[in-house]
mmCIF file of C-alpha atoms in Angstrom:
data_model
loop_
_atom_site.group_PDB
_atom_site.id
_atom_site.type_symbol
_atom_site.label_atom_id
_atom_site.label_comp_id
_atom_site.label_asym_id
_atom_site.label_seq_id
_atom_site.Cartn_x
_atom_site.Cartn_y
_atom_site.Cartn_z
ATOM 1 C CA UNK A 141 -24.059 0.236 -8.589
ATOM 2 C CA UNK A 142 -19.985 -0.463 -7.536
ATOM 3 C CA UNK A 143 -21.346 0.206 -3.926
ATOM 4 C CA UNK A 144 -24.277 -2.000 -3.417
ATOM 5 C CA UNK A 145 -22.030 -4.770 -5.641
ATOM 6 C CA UNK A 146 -19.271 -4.946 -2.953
ATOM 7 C CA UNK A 147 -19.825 -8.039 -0.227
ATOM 8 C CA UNK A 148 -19.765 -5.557 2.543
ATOM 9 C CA UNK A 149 -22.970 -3.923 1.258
ATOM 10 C CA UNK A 150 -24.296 -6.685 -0.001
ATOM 11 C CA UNK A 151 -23.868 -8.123 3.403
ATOM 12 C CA UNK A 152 -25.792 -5.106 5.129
ATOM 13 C CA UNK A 153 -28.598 -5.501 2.907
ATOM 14 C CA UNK A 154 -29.060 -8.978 3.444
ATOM 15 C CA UNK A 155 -29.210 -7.708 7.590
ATOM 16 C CA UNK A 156 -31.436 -5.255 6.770
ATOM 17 C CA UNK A 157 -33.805 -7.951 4.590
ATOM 18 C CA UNK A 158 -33.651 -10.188 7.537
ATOM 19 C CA UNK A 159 -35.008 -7.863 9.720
ATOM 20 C CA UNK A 160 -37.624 -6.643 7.639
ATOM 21 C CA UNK A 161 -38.723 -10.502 6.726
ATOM 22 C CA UNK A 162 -38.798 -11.101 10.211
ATOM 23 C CA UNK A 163 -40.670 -7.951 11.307
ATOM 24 C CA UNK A 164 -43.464 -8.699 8.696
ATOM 25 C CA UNK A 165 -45.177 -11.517 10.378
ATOM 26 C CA UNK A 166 -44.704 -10.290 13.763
ATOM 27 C CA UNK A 167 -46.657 -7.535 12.675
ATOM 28 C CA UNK A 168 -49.147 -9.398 11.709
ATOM 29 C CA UNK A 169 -49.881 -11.619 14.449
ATOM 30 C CA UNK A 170 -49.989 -8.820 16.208
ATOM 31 C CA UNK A 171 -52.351 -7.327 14.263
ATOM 32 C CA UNK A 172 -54.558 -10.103 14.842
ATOM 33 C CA UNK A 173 -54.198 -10.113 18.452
ATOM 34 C CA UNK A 174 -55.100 -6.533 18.435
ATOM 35 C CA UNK A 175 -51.567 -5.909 20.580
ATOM 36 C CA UNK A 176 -50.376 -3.701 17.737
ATOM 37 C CA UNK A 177 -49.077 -1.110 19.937
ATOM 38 C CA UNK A 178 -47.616 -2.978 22.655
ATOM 39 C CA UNK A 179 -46.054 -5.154 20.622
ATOM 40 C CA UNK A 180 -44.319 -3.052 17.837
ATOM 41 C CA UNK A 181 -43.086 -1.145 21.035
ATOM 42 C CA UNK A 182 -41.199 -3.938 22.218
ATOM 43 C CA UNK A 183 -40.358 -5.031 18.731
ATOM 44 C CA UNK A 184 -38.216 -1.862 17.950
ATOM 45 C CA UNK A 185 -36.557 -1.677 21.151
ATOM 46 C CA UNK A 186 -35.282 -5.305 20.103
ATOM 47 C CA UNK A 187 -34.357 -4.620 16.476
ATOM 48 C CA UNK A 188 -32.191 -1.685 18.076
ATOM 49 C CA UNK A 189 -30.263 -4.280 20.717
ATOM 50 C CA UNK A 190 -29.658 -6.324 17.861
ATOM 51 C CA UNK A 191 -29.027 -3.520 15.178
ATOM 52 C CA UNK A 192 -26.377 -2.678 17.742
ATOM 53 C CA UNK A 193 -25.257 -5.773 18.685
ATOM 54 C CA UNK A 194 -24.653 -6.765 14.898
ATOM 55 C CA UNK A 195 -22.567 -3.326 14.596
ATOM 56 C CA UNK A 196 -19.998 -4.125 16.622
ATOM 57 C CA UNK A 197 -19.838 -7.619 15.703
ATOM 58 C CA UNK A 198 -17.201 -7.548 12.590
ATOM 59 C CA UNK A 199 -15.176 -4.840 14.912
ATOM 60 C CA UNK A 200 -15.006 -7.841 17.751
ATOM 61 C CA UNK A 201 -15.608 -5.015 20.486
ATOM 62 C CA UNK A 202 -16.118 -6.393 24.585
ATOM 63 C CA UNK A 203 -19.235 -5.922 26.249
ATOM 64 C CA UNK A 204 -22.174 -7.203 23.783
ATOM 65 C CA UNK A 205 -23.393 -10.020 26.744
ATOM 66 C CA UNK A 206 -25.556 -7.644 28.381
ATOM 67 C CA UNK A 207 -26.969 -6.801 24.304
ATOM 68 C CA UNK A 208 -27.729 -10.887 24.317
ATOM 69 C CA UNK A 209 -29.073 -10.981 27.938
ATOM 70 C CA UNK A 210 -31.599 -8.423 27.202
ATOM 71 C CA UNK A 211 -32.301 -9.964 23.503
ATOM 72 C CA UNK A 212 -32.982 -12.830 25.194
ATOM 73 C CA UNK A 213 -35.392 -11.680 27.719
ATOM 74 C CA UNK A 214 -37.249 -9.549 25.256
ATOM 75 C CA UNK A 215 -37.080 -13.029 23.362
ATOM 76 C CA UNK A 216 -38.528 -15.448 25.947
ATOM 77 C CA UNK A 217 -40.538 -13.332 28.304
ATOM 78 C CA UNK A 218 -43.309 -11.353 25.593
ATOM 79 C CA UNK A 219 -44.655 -14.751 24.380
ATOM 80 C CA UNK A 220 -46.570 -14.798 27.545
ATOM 81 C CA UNK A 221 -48.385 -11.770 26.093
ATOM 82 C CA UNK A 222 -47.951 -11.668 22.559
ATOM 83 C CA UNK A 223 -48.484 -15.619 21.916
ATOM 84 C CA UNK A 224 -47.685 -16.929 18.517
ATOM 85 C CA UNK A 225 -47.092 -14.022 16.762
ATOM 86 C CA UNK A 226 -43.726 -13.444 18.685
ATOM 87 C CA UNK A 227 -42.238 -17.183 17.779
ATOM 88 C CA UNK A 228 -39.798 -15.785 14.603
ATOM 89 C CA UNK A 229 -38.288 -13.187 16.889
ATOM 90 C CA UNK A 230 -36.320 -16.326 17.982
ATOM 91 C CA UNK A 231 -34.240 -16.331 14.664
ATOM 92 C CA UNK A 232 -32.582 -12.927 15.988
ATOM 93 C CA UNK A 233 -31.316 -14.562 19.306
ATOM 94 C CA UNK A 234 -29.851 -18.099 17.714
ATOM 95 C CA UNK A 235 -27.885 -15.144 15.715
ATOM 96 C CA UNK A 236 -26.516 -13.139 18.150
ATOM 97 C CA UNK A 237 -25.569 -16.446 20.290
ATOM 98 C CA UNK A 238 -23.551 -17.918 17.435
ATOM 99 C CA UNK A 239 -21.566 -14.854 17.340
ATOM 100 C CA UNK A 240 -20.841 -15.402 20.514
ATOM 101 C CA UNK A 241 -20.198 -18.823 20.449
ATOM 102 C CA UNK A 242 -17.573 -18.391 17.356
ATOM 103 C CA UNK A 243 -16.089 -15.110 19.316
ATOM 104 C CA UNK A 244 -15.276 -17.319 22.905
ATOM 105 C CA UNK A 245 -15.144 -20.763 20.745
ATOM 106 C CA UNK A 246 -18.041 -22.596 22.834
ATOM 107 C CA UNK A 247 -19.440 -25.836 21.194
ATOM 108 C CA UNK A 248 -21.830 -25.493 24.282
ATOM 109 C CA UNK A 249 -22.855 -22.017 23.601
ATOM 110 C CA UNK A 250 -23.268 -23.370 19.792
ATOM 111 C CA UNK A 251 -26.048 -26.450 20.811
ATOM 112 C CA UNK A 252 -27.578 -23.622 22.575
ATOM 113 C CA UNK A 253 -27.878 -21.180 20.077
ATOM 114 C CA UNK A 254 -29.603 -24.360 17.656
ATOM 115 C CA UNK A 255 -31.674 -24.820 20.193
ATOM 116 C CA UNK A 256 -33.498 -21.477 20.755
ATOM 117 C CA UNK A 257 -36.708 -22.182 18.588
ATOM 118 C CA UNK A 258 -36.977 -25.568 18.717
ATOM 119 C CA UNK A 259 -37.224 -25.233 22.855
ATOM 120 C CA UNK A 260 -40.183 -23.445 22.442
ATOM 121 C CA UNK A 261 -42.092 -26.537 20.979
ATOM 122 C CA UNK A 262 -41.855 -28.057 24.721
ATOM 123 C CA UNK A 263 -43.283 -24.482 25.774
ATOM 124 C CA UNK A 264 -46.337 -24.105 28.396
ATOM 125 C CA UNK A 265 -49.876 -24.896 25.955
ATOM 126 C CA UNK A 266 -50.722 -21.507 27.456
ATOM 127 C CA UNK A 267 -48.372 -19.541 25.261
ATOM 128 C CA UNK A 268 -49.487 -20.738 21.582
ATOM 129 C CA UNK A 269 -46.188 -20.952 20.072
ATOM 130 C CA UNK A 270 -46.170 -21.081 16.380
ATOM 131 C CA UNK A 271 -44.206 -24.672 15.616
ATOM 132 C CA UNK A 272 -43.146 -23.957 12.041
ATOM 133 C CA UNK A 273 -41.284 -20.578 12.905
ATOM 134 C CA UNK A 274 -40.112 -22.270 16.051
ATOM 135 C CA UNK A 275 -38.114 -24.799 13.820
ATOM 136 C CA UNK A 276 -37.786 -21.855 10.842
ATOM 137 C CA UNK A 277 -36.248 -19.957 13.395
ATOM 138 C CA UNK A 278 -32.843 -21.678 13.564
ATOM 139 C CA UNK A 279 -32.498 -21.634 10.252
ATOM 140 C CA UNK A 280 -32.555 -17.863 9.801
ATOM 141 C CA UNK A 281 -29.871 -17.214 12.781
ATOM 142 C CA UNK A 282 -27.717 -19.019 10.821
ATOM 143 C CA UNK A 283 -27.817 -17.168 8.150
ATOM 144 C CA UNK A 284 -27.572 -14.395 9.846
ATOM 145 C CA UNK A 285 -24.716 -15.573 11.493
ATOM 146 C CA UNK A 286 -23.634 -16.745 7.887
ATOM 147 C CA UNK A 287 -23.833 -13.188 6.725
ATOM 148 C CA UNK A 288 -22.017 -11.586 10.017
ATOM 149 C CA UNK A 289 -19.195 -13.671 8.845
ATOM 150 C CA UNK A 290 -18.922 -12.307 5.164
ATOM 151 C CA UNK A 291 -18.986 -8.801 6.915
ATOM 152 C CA UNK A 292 -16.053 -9.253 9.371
ATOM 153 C CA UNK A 293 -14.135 -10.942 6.603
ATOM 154 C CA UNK A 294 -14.597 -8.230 3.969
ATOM 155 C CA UNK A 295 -13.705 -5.793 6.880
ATOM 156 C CA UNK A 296 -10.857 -7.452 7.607
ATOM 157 C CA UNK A 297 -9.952 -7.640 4.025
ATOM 158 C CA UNK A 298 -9.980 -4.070 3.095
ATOM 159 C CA UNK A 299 -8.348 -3.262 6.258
ATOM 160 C CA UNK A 300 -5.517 -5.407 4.688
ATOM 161 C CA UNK A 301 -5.866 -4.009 1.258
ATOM 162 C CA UNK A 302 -5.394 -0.680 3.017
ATOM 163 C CA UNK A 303 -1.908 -1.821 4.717
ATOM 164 C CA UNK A 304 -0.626 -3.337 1.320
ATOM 165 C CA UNK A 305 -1.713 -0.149 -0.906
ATOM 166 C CA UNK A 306 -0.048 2.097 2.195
ATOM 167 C CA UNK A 307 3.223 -0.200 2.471
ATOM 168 C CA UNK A 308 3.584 -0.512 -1.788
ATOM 169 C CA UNK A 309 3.313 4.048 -1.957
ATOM 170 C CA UNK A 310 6.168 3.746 0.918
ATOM 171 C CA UNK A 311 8.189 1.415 -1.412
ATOM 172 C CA UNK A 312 7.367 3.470 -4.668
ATOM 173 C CA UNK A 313 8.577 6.439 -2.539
ATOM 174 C CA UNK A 314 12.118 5.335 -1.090
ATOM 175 C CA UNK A 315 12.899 3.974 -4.539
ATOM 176 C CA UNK A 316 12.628 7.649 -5.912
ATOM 177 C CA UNK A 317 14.063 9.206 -3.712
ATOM 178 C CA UNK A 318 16.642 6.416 -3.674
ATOM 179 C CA UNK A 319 16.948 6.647 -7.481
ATOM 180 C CA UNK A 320 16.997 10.187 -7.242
ATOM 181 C CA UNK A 321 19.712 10.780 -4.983
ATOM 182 C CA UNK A 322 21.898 7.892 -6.936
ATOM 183 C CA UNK A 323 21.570 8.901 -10.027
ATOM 184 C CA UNK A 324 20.501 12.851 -10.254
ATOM 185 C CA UNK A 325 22.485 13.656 -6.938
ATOM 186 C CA UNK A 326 25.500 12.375 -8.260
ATOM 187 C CA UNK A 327 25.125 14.103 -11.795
ATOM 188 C CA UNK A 328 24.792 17.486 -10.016
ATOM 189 C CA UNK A 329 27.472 16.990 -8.136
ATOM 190 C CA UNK A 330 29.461 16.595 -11.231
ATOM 191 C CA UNK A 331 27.964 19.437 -13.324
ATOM 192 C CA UNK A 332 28.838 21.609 -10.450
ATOM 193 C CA UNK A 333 32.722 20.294 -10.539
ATOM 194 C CA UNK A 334 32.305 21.649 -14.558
ATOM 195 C CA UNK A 335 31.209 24.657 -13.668
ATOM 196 C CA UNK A 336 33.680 25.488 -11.836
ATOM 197 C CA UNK A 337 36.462 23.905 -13.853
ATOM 198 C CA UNK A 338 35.142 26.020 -16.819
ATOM 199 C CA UNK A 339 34.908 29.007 -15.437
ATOM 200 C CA UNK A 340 38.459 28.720 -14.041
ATOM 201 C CA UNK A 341 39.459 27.916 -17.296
ATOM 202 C CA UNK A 342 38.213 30.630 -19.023
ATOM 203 C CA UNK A 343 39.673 32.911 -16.529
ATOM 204 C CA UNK A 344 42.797 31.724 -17.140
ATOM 205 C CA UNK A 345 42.486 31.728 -20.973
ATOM 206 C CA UNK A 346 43.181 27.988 -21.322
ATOM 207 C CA UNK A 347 41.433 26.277 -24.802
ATOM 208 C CA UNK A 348 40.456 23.538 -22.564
ATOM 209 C CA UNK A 349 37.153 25.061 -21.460
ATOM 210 C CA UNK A 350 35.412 24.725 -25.459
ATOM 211 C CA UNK A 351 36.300 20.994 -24.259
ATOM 212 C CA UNK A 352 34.655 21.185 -20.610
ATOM 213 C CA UNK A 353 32.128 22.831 -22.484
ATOM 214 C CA UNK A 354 30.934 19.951 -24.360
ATOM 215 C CA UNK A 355 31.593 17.441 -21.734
ATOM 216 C CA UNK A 356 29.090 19.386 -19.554
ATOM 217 C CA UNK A 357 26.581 19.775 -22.179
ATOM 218 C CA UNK A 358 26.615 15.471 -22.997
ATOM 219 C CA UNK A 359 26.023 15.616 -18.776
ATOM 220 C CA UNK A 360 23.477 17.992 -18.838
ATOM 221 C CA UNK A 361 21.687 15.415 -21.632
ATOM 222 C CA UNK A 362 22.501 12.280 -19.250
ATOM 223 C CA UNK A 363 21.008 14.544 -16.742
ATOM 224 C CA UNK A 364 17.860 14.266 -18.541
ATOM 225 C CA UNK A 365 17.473 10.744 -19.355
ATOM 226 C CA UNK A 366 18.217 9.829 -15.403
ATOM 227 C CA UNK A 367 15.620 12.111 -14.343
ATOM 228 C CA UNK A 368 12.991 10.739 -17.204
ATOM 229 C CA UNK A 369 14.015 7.561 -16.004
ATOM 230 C CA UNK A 370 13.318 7.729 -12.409
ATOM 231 C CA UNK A 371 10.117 9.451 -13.034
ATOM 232 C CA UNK A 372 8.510 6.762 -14.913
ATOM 233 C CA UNK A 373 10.310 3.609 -12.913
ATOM 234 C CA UNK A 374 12.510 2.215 -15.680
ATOM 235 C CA UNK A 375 16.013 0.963 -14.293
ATOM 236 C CA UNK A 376 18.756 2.965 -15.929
ATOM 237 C CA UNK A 377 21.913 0.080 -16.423
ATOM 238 C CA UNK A 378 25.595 1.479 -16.499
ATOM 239 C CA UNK A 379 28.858 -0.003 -17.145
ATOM 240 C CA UNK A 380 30.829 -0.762 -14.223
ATOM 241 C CA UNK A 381 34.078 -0.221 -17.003
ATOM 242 C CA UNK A 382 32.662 3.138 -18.356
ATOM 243 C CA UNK A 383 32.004 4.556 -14.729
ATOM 244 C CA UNK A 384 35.439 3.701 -13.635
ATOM 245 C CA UNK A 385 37.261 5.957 -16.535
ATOM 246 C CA UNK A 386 34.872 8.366 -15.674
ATOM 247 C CA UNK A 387 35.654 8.278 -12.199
ATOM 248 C CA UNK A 388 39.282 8.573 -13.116
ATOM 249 C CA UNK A 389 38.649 11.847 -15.393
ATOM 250 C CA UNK A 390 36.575 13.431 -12.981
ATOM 251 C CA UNK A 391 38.813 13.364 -10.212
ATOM 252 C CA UNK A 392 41.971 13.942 -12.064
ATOM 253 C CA UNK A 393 39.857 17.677 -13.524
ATOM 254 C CA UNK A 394 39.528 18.109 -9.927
ATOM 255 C CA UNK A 395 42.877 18.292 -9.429
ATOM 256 C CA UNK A 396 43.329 15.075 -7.609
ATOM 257 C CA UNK A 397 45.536 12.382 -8.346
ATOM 258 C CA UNK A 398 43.846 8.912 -9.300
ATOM 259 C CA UNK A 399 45.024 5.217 -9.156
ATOM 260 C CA UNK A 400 42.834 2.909 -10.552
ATOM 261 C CA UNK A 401 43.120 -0.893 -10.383
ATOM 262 C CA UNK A 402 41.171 -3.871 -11.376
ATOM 263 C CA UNK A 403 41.707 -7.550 -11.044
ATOM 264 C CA UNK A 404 38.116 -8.963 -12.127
ATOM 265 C CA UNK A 405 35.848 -8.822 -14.850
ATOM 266 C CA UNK A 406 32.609 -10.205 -15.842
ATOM 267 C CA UNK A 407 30.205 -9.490 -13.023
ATOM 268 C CA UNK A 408 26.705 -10.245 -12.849
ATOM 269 C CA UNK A 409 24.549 -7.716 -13.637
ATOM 270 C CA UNK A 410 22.961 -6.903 -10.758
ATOM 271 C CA UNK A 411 26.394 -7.268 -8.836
ATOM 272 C CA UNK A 412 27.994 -4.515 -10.846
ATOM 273 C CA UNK A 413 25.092 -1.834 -11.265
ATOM 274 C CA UNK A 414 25.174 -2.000 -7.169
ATOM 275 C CA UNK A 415 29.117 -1.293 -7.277
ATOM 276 C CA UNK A 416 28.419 1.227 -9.945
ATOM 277 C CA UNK A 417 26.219 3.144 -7.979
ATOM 278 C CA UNK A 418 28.556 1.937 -4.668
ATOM 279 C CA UNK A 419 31.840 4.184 -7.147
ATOM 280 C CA UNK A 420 29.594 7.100 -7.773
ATOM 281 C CA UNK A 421 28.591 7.456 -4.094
ATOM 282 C CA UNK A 422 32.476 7.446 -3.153
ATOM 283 C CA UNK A 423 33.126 9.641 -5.936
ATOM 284 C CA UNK A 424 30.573 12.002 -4.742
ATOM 285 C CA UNK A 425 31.976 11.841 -1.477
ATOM 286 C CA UNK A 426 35.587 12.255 -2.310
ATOM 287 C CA UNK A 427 34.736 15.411 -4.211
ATOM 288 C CA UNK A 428 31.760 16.817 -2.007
ATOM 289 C CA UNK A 429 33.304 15.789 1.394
ATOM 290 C CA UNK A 430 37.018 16.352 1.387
ATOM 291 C CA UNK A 431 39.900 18.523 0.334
ATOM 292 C CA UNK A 432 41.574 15.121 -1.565
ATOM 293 C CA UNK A 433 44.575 15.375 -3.125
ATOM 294 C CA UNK A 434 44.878 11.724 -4.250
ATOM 295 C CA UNK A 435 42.410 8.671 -4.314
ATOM 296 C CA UNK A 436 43.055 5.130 -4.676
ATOM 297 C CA UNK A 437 40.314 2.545 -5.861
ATOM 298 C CA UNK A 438 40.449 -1.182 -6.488
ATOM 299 C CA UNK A 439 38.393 -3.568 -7.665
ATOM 300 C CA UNK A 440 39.040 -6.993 -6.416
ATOM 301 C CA UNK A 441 37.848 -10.667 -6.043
ATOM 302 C CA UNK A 442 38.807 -13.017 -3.199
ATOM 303 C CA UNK A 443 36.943 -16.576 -2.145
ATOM 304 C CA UNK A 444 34.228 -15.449 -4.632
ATOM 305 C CA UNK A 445 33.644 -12.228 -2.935
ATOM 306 C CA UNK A 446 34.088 -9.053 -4.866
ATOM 307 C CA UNK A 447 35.348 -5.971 -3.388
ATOM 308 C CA UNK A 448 35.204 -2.626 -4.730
ATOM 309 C CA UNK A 449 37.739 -0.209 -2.006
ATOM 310 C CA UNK A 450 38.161 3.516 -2.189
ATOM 311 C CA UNK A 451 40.613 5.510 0.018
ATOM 312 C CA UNK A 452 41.759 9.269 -0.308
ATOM 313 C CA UNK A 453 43.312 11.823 1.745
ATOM 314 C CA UNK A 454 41.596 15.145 2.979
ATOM 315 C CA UNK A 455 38.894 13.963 5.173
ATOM 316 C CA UNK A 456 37.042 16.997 6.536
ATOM 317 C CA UNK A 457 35.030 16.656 9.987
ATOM 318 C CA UNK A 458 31.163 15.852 9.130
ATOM 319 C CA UNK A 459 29.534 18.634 9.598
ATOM 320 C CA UNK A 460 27.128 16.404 12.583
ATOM 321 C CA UNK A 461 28.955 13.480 14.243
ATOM 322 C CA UNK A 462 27.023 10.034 13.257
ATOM 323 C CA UNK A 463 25.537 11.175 10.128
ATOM 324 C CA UNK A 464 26.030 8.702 7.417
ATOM 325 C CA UNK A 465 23.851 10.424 4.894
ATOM 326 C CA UNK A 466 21.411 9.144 2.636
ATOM 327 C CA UNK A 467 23.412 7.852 -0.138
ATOM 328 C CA UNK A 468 25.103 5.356 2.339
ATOM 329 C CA UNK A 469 21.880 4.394 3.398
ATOM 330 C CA UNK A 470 20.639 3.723 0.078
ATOM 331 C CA UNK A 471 23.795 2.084 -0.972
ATOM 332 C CA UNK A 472 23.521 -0.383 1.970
ATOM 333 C CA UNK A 473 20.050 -1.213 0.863
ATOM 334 C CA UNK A 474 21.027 -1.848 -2.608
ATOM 335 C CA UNK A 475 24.097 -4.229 -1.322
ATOM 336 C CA UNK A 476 22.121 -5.935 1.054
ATOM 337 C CA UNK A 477 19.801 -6.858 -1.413
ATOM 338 C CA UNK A 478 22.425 -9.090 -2.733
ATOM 339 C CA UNK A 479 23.581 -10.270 0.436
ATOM 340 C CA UNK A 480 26.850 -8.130 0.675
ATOM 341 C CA UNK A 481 27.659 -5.409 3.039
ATOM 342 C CA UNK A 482 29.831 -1.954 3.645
ATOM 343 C CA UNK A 483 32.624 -0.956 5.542
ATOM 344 C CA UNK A 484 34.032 3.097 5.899
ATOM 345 C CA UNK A 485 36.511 3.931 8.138
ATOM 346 C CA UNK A 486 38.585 7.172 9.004
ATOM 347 C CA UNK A 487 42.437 7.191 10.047
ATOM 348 C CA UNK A 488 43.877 9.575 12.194
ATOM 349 C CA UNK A 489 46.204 10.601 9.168
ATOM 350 C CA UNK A 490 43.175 11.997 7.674
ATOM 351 C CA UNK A 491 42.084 9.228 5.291
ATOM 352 C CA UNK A 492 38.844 7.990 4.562
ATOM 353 C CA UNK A 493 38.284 3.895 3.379
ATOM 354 C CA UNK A 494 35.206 3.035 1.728
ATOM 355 C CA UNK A 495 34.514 -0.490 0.845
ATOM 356 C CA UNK A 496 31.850 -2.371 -0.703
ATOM 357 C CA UNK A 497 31.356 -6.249 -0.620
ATOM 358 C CA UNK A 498 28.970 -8.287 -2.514
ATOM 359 C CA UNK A 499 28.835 -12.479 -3.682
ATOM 360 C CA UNK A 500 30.209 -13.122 -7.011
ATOM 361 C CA UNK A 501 27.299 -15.888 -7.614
#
């Protein structure tokens, strides 16, 4: 029942219904001219033209004028020899010429297609033509025509549906795996820095590991609630504030030195989850991508434009030239979002500057 309810079907039964309503008293004015044969001969070679022709109508193909030159001499020419009984075949040719006429935009083309019955009326006396379904006629290419119409449009429309359903899955996709990377890559970058720092620790017999020990163990539970999150879609918020002391604890159990400074407060939300994530990406990259010994970061605001900098020493060489990675990527899409931008750059001395910019308001 959802099938035949949708226009497109609906649509293609109403074809179908206009055939067959047309077909019916052909048939039997044929049967009373005892040309049964003959004529339902030449009658199904012309439903199949049209069948055809009204196929590739909603897919706007080429070609289909030779479909309406032979509908119309199968049209025109069997009245001679069928007589009255052929006069509603008319109906199929005003259709077919007003698809035509709306495909090449021809107001002539349209006054002909109106004018395919009535014409008949002024027809030789010799062929007999039936005046009611020479006027009737008209009327039923247009809804044809009517009904060709609905089809292209709901073709069109689920061909659009399609693009928007395919386009909004692309979307749901990058923000995983952008949410993914963000949050998750960052926390297992950090819970590997634990694991390491503990067992050091407890190779060297130092009572700081019980503490590692439960500092990796409130991660691990973090861990969790940023993978439930970006599983179900919710937006996990952090504190700018919070995330900077982290920063500065994680890099100083790493062994490298860290300067912290901050001249603004009171961002906008948006503005300072997007540096948030823009201080875990350095982070990440100061302890996944370099031997750094010390790392400087600032957090600034000039001419209403904040900037968040990070700098430290150790650069390695990538391990392929040009390859920003994906957390750059993602962190330019979340800063262009609010009309900011990024700038990296590597000294000779073997430092690496990463800064982030973003509007205050």
């Amino acid at each position: 029942m959802h099938v035949l309810a949708s226009p497109f079907w609906a649509g293609g039964l109403g074809l179908v219904a206009g055939g067959v309503g047309l077909a019916v008293p052909v048939q039997a004015g044929l049967a009373r001219s005892g040309l049964v044969v003959e004529g339902s001969l030449t009658l199904a070679v012309l439903l199949t033209l049209h069948g055809k022709f009204v196929m590739e109508a909603p897919s706007r193909r080429a070609g289909s004028w030779w479909l309406v030159a032979v509908q119309a001499w199968l049209t025109y020419v069997p009245l001679a020899v069928f007589g009255p009984a052929w006069t509603p075949v008319c109906g199929l040719l005003v259709g077919a010429l007003l698809v035509v006429a709306a495909r090449i935009r021809s107001v002539v083309l349209v006054v002909l297609a109106l004018s395919c019955g009535p014409v008949l009326l002024a027809a030789p006396q010799s062929w007999q033509v039936e005046s009611a379904w020479a006027v009737v006629s008209t009327l039923v290419g247009v809804v044809e025509f009517a009904l060709l119409c609905l089809l292209t449009r709901v073709r069109r429309l689920a061909g659009a549906r399609t693009d928007v359903m395919r386009q909004a899955v692309a979307l749901e996709r990058r923000r995983f795996t952008r949410d993914l990377h963000d949050l998750v890559g960052h926390r297992l970058t950090v819970l590997t820095l634990k694991a390491q720092l503990i067992q050091r620790l407890v190779a060297e017999g130092d009572e700081k590991a019980r503490q590692e020990v439960t500092e990796t163990l409130e991660l691990l539970r973090t861990l969790s609630a940023d993978v439930r999150a970006v599983a179900h879609g919710r937006p996990r918020t952090s504190s700018l504030a919070a995330e900077l002391s982290s920063a500065r604890a994680l890099l100083e159990s790493a062994r490298v030195r860290c300067q912290i400074k901050v001249s603004c407060r009171d961002l906008r939300p948006d503005v300072e989850e997007a540096l948030t994530h823009a201080l875990r990406e350095g982070v990440t990259n100061v302890l996944r991508h370099a031997e750094a010994g010390q790392c400087w970061i600032q957090l600034m605001e000039r001419d209403n434009l904040v900037r968040l900098s990070i700098r430290n020493d150790g650069v390695r060489p990538p391990r392929r030239p040009g390859d920003a990675g994906h957390g750059l990527l993602n962190l330019a899409e979340r800063v262009s979002a609010l009309g900011g931008w990024l700038e990296s750059s590597t000294s000779r001395g073997g430092e690496f500057a990463f800064s982030v910019y973003a509007p205050r308001v």
